[in-house]
């Protein structure tokens, strides 16, 4: 064996040791990537039902909001109708009742004034 053969043999052994030393971190990195893939898969599997439930809840809330909107619209219409009815009552009966009350007050004042004179 010549010096070149020995040098080549040493280089080959060093290369094998280097590959062996680099293989260990690569294997560990592969395990880490496998664990990461499994964690993402579990997270995805756990998240899907949660997203489905959230979608259902939001849909139900939207339906309830539409019901509340209908109730609010109805209440606003009732308030408008009561306001109109109050204005109508005040216009039709308010003025005559005030006149009758004023007339009654005047008659009562006249009667009490006659009693004082008598």
Coordinates of C-alpha atoms in Angstrom, one line a residue, residues 46-88:
X46 CA -59.7 19.0 17.1
X47 CA -60.3 22.3 15.3
X48 CA -62.8 21.1 12.7
X49 CA -65.6 20.4 15.2
X50 CA -65.0 23.7 17.0
X51 CA -65.3 25.6 13.7
X52 CA -68.5 23.7 12.9
X53 CA -70.0 24.5 16.3
X54 CA -68.9 28.1 16.0
X55 CA -70.6 28.3 12.5
X56 CA -73.8 26.8 14.0
X57 CA -73.8 29.2 16.9
X58 CA -73.3 32.2 14.6
X59 CA -76.1 31.0 12.4
X60 CA -78.4 30.7 15.4
X61 CA -77.4 34.1 16.7
X62 CA -78.2 35.6 13.2
X63 CA -81.6 34.0 13.3
X64 CA -82.3 35.4 16.8
X65 CA -81.1 38.8 15.7
X66 CA -83.6 38.8 12.9
X67 CA -86.3 37.9 15.4
X68 CA -85.2 40.8 17.7
X69 CA -85.2 43.0 14.6
X70 CA -88.8 42.0 13.9
X71 CA -89.8 42.6 17.5
X72 CA -88.1 46.0 17.5
X73 CA -89.8 47.0 14.3
X74 CA -93.1 45.9 15.8
X75 CA -92.5 48.0 19.0
X76 CA -91.6 51.0 16.9
X77 CA -94.8 50.7 15.0
X78 CA -96.8 50.3 18.2
X79 CA -95.1 53.5 19.6
X80 CA -96.0 55.3 16.4
X81 CA -99.6 54.1 16.6
X82 CA -99.9 55.1 20.2
X83 CA -98.5 58.5 19.4
X84 CA -100.9 59.0 16.6
X85 CA -103.8 57.8 18.8
X86 CA -102.8 60.2 21.6
X87 CA -102.7 63.1 19.1
X88 CA -106.1 62.1 17.7

